[in-house]
PDB file of C-alpha atoms in Angstrom:
ATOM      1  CA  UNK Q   1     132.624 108.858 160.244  1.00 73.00           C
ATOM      2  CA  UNK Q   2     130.217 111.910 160.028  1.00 74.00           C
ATOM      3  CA  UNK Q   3     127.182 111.847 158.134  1.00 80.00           C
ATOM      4  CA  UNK Q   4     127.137 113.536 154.578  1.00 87.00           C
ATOM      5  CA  UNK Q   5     124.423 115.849 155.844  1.00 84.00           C
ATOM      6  CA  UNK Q   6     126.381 117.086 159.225  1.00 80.00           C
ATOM      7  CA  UNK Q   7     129.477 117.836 157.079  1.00 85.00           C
ATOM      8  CA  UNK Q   8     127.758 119.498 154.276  1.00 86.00           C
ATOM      9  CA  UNK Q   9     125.478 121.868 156.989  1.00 84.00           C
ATOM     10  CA  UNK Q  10     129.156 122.787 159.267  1.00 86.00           C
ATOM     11  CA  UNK Q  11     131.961 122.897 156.580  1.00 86.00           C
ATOM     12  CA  UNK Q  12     130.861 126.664 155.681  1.00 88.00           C
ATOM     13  CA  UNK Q  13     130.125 127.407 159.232  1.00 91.00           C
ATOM     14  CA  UNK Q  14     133.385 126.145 160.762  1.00 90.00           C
ATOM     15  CA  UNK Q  15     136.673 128.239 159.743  1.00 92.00           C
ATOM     16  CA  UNK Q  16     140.531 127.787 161.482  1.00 93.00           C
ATOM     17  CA  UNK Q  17     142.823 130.792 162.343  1.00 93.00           C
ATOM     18  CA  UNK Q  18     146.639 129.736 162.569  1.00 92.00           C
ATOM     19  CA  UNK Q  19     148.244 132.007 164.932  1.00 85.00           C
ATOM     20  CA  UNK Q  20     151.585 129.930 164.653  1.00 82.00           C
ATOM     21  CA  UNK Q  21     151.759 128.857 168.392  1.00 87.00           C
ATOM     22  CA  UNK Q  22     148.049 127.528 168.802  1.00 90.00           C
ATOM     23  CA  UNK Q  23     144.802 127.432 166.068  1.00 91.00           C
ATOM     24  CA  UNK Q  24     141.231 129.292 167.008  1.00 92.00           C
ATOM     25  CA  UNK Q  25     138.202 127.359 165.822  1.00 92.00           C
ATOM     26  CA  UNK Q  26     135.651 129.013 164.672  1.00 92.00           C
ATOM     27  CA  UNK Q  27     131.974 128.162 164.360  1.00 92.00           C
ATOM     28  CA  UNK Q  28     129.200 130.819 163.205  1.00 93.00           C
ATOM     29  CA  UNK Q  29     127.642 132.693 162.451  1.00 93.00           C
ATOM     30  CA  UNK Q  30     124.156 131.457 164.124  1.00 92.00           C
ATOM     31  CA  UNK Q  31     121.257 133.548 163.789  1.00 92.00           C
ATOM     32  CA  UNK Q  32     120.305 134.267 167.309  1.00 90.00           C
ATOM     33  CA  UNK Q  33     117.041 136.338 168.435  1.00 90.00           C
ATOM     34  CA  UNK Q  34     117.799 138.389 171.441  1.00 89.00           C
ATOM     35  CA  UNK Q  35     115.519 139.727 173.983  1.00 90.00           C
ATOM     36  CA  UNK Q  36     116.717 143.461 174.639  1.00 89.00           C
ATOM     37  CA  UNK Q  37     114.766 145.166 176.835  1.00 86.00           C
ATOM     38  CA  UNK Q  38     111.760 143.861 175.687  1.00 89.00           C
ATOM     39  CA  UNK Q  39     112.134 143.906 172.149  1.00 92.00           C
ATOM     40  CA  UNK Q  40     113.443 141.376 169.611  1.00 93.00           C
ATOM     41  CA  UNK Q  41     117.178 141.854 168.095  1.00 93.00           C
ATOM     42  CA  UNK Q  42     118.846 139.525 165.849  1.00 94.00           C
ATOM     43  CA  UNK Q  43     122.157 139.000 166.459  1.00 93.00           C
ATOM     44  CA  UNK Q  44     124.785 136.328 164.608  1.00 94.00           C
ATOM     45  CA  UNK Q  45     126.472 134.182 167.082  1.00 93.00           C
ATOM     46  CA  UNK Q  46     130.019 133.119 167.192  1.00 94.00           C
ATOM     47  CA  UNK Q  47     131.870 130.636 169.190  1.00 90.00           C
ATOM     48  CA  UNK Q  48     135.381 129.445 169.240  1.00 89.00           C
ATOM     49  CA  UNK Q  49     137.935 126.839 170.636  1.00 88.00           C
ATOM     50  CA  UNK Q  50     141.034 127.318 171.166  1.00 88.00           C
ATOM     51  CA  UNK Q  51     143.968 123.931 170.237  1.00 86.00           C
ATOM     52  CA  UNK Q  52     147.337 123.791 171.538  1.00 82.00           C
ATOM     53  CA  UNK Q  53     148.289 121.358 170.069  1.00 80.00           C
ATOM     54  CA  UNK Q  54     150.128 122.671 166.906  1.00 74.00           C
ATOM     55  CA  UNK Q  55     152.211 119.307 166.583  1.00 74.00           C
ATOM     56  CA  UNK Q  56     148.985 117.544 165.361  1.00 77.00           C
ATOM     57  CA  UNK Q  57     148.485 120.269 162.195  1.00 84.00           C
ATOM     58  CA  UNK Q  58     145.194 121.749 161.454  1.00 89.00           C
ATOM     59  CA  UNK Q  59     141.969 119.390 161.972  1.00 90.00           C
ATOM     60  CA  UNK Q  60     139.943 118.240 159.698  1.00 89.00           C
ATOM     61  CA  UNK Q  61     136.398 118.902 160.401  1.00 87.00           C
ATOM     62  CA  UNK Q  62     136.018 115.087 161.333  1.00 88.00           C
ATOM     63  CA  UNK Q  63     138.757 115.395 163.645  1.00 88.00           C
ATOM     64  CA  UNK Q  64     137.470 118.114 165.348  1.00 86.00           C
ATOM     65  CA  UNK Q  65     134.088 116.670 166.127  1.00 82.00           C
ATOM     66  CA  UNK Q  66     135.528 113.848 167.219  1.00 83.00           C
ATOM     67  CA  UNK Q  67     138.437 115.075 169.816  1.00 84.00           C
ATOM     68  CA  UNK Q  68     134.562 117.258 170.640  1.00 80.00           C
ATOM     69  CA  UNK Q  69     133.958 114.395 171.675  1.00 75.00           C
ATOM     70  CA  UNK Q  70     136.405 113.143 174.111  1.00 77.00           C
ATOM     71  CA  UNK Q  71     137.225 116.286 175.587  1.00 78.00           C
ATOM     72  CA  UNK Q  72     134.447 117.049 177.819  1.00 72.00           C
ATOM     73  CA  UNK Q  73     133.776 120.551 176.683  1.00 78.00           C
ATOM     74  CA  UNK Q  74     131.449 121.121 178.731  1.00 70.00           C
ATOM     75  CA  UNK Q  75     133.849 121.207 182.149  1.00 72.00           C
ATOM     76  CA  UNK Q  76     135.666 124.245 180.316  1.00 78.00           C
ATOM     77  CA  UNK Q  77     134.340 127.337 178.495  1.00 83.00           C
ATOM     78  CA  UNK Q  78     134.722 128.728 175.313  1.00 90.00           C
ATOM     79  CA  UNK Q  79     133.820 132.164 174.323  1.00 95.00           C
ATOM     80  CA  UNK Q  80     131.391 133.606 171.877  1.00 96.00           C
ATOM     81  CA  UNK Q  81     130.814 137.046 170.120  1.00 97.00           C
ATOM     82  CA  UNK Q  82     127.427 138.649 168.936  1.00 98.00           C
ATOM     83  CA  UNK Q  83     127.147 140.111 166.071  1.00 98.00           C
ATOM     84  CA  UNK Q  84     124.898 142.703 164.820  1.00 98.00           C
ATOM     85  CA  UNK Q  85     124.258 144.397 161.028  1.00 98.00           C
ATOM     86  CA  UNK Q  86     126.458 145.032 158.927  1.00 98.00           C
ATOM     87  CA  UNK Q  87     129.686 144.569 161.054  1.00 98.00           C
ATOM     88  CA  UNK Q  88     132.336 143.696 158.541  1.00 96.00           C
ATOM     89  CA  UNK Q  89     131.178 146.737 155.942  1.00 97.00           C
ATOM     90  CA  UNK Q  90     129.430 149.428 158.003  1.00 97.00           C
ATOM     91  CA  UNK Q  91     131.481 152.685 158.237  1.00 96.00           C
ATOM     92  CA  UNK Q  92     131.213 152.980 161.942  1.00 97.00           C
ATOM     93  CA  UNK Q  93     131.260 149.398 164.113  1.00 98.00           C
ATOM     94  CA  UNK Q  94     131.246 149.233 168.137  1.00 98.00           C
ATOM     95  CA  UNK Q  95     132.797 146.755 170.204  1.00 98.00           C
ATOM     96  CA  UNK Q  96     132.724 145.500 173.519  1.00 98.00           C
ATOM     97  CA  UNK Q  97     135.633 143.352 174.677  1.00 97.00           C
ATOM     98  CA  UNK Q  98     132.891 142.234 178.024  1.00 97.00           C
ATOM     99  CA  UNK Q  99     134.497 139.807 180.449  1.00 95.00           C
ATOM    100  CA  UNK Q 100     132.167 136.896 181.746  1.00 95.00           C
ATOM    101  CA  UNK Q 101     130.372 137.870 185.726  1.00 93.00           C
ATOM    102  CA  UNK Q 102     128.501 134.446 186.811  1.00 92.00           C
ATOM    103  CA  UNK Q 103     127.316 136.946 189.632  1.00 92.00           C
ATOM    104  CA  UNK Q 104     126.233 140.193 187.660  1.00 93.00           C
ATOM    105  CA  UNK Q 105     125.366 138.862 184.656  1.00 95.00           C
ATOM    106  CA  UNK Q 106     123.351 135.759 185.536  1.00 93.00           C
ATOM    107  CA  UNK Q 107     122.275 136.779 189.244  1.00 90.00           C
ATOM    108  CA  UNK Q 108     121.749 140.493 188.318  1.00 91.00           C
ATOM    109  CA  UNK Q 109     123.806 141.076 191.553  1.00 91.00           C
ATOM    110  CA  UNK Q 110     124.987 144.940 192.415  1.00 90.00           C
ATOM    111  CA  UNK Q 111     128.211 144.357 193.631  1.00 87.00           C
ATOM    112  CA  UNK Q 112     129.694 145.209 190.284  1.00 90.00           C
ATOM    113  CA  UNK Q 113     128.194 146.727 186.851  1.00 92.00           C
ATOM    114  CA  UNK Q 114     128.741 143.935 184.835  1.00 94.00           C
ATOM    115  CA  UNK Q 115     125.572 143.077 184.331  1.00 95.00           C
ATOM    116  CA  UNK Q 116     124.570 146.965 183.383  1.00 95.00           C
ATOM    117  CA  UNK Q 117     127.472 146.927 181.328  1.00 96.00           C
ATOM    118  CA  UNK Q 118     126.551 143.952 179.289  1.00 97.00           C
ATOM    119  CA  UNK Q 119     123.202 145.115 178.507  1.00 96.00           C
ATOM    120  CA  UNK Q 120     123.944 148.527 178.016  1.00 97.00           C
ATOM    121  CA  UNK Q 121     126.790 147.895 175.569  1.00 97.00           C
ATOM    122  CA  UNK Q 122     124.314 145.474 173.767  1.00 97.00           C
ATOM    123  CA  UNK Q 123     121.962 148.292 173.570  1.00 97.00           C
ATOM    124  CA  UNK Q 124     124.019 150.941 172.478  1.00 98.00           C
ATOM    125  CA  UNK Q 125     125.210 148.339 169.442  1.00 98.00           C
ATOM    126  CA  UNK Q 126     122.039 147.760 168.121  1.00 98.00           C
ATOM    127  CA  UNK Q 127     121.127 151.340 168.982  1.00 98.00           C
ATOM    128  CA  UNK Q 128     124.441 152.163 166.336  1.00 98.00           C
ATOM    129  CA  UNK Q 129     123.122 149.669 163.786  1.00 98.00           C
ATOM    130  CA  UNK Q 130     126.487 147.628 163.466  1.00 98.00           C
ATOM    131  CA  UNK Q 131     128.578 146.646 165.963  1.00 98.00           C
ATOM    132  CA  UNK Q 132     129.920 143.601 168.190  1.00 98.00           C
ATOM    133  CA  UNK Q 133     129.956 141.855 171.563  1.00 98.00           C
ATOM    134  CA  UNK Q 134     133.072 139.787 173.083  1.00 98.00           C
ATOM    135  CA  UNK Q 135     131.966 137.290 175.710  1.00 97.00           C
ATOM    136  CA  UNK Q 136     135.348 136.250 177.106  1.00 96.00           C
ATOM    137  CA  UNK Q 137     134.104 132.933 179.332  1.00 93.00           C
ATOM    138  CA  UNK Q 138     138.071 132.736 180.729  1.00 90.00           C
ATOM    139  CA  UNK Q 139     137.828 135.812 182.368  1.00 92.00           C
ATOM    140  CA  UNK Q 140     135.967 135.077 185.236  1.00 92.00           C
ATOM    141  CA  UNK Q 141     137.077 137.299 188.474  1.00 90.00           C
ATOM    142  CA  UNK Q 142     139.903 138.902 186.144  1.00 88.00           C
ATOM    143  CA  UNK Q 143     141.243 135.816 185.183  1.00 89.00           C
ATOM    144  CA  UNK Q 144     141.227 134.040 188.518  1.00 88.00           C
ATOM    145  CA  UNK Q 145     138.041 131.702 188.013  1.00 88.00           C
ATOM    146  CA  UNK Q 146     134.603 131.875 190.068  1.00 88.00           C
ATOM    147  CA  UNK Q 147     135.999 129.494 192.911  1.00 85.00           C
ATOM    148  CA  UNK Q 148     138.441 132.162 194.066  1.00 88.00           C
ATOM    149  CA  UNK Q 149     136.062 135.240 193.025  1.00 89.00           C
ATOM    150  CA  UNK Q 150     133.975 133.748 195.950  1.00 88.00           C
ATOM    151  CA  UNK Q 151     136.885 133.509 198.242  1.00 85.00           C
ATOM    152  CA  UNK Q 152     137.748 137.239 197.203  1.00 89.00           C
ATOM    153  CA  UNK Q 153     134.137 138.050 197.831  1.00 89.00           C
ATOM    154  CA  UNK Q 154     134.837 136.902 201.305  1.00 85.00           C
ATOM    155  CA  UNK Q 155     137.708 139.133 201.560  1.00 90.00           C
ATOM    156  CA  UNK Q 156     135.844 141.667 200.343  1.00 87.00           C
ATOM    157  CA  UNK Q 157     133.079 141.376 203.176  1.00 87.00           C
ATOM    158  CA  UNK Q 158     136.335 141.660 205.798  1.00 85.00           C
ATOM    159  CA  UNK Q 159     137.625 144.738 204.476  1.00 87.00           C
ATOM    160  CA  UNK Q 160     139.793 144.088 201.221  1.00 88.00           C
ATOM    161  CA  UNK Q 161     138.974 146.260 198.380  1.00 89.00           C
ATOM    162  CA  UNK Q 162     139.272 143.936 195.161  1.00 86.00           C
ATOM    163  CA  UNK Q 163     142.696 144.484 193.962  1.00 90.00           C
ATOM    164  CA  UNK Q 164     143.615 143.506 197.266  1.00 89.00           C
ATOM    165  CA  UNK Q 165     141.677 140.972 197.835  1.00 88.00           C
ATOM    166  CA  UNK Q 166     142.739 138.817 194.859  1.00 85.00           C
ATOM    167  CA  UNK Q 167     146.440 140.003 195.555  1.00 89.00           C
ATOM    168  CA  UNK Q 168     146.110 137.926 198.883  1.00 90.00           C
ATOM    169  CA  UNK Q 169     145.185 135.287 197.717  1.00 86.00           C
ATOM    170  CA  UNK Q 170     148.152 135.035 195.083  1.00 86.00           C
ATOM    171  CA  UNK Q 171     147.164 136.208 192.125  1.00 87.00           C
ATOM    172  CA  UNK Q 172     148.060 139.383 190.060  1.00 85.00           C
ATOM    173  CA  UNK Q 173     145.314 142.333 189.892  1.00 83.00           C
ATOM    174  CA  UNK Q 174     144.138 141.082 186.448  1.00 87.00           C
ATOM    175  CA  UNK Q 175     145.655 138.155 184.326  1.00 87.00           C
ATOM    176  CA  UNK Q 176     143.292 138.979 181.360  1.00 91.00           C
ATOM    177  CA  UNK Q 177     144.432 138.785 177.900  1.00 93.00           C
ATOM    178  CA  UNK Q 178     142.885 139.309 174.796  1.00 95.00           C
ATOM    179  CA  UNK Q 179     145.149 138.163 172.148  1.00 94.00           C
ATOM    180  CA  UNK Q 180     142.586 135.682 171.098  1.00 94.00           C
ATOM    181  CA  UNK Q 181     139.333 137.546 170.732  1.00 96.00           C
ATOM    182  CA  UNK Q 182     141.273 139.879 168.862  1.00 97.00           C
ATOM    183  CA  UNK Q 183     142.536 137.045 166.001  1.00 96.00           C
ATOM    184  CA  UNK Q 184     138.609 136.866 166.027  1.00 96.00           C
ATOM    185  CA  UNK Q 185     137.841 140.199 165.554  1.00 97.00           C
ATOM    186  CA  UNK Q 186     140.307 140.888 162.619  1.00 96.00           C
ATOM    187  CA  UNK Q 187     138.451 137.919 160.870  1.00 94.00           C
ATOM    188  CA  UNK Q 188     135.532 139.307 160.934  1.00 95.00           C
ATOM    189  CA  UNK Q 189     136.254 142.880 160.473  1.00 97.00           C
ATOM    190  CA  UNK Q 190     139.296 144.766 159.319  1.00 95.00           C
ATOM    191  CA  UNK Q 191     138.204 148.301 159.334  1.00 97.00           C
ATOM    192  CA  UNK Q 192     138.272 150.141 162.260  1.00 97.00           C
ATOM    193  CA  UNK Q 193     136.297 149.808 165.549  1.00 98.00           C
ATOM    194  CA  UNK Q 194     135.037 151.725 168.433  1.00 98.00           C
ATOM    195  CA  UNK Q 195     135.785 150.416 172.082  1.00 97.00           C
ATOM    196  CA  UNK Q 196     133.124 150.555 174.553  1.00 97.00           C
ATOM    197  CA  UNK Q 197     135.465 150.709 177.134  1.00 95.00           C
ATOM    198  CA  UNK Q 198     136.614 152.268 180.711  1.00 93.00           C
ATOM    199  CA  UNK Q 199     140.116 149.970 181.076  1.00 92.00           C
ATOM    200  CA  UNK Q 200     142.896 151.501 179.044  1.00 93.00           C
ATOM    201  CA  UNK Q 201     144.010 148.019 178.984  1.00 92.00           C
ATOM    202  CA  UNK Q 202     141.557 146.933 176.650  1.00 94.00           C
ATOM    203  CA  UNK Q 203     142.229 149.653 174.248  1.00 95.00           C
ATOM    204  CA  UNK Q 204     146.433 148.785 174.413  1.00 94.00           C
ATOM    205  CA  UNK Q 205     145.586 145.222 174.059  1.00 95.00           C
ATOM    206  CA  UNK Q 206     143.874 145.971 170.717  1.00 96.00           C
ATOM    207  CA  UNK Q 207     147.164 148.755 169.502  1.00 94.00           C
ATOM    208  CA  UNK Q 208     149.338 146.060 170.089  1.00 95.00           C
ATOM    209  CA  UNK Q 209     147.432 143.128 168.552  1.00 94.00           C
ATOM    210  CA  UNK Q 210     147.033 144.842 165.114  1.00 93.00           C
ATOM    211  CA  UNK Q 211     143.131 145.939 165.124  1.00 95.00           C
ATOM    212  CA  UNK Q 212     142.463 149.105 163.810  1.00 93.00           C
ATOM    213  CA  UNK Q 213     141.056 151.594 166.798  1.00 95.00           C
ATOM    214  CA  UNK Q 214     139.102 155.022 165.809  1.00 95.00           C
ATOM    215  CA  UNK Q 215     137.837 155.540 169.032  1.00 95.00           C
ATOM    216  CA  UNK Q 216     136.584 154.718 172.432  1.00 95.00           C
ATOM    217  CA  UNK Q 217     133.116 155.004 174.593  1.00 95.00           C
ATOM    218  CA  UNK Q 218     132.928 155.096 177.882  1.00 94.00           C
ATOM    219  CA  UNK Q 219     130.353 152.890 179.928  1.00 93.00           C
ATOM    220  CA  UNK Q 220     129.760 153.964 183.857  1.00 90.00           C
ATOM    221  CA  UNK Q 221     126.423 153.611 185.336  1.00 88.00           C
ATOM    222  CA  UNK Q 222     124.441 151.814 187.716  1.00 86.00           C
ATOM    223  CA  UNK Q 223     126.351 153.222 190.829  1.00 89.00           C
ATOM    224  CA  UNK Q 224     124.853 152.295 193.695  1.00 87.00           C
ATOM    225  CA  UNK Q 225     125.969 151.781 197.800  1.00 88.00           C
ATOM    226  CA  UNK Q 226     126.607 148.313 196.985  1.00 88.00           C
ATOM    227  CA  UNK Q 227     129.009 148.554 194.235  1.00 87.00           C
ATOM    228  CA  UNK Q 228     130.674 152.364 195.247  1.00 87.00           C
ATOM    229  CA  UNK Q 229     133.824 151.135 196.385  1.00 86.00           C
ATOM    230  CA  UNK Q 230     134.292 148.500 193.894  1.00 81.00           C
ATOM    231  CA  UNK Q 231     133.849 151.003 190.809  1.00 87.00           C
ATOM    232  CA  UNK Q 232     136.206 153.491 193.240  1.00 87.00           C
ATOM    233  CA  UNK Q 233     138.888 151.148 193.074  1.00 85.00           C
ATOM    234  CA  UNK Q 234     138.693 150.352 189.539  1.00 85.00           C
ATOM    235  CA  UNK Q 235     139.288 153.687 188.656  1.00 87.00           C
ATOM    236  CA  UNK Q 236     142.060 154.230 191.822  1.00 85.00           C
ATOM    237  CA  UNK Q 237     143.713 151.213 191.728  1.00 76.00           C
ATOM    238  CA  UNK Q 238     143.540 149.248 188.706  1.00 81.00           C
ATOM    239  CA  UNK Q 239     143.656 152.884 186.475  1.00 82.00           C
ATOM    240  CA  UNK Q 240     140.244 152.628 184.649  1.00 85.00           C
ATOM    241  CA  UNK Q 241     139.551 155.793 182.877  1.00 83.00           C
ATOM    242  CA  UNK Q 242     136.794 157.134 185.105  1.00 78.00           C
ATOM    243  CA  UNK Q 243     133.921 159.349 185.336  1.00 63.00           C
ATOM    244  CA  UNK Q 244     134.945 162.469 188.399  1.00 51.00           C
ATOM    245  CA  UNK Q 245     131.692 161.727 190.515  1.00 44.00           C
ATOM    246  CA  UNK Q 246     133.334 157.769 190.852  1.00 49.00           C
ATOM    247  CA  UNK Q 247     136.707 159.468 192.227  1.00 44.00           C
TER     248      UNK Q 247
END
């Protein structure tokens, strides 16, 4: 049984969303100082945890904690979202929808932007005064997991481009949903949001989910001999809406 003091300090932090087929735990927000480029931003940190198991109802906060427990959380990966001002009031909020990069957003490698892209989009939030970050930990490699984004690497180094690379190994260009983080978002804010964005998919994802879209913002940069092909086929294979010098 949980202590008086645990329950009182996570029943206001811990809220359910019943999407019919499956409930979204939700714990935050955490106040969480960020180091941006040198300089201290305080975000509010999210994190939530997705049940299947609809047959069982809605857990009780003891319940969860204690299935916590047994299911060794730690071998999967849950996703989180950053939040910064005002986001559920302010008249103009950004968003990025930022799918986890072990490799460029951990390593700092070049072979891809992500890691550019997460800071930048992190900066240009804070830089708006409202806005908020996806981290979408199930999206690894465009779905396929960071085992095969090595073997895909591998292709990569033989002459695959990346679509065709994970293609050959027997998966689809990009299993990535969003249907989730989306539930999230309309929790947390139901006026309208600005993408930070290149993939089209992203922005017909949120359209067909129910958020309210007012715009989108591109984010290209970092371009460099390493990652030149790879931000090529983005935009030539997998339809990205790209800049004309990355064509």
């Amino acid at each position: 049984m949980l202590n008086e003091k645990v329950i009182d300090a996570l029943k206001d932090k811990v809220n359910v969303i019943n999407n019919q087929d499956h409930y979204i735990y939700v714990v935050g927000p955490i106040r969480l100082p960020v180091n941006l480029e040198g300089e201290t931003k305080i975000f509010q940190w999210y994190s939530w945890l997705r049940s299947d198991d609809v047959e069982q109802g809605e857990l009780s906060l003891e319940e969860l904690v204690e299935q916590m427990n047994s299911a060794n959380l730690a071998d999967l990966q849950q996703s989180s979202v950053l939040v910064y001002g005002d986001f559920k009031e302010a008249d103009q909020a950004l968003i990025r929808m930022h799918s986890i990069c072990h490799t460029g957003d951990i390593f700092g490698s070049k072979r891809c932007d992500c890691g550019f892209q997460l800071k930048q989009s992190m900066k240009m939030i804070t830089e708006n005064g409202a806005g908020a970050l996806f981290y979408l930990a199930n999206h690894e490699g465009r779905g396929i997991g960071l085992f095969s984004k090595a073997m895909a690497y591998v292709l990569q180094e033989n002459g695959f481009d990346t679509v065709e690379a994970n293609e050959e190994l027997g998966f689809a260009d990009d299993t990535r949903q969003y249907k989730e983080a989306i539930s999230v978002l309309k929790q947390i804010r139901r006026k309208p949001v600005i993408l930070i964005t290149n993939n089209p998919k992203k922005l017909t994802a949120l359209e067909e989910n129910g958020a309210s879209l007012s715009g989108r913002i591109p984010l290209w940069g970092d371009v460099s001999e390493f990652n030149e092909k790879y931000l090529q086929t983005k935009v030539q294979r997998s339809g990205h809406l790209g800049e004309e010098v990355l064509v």
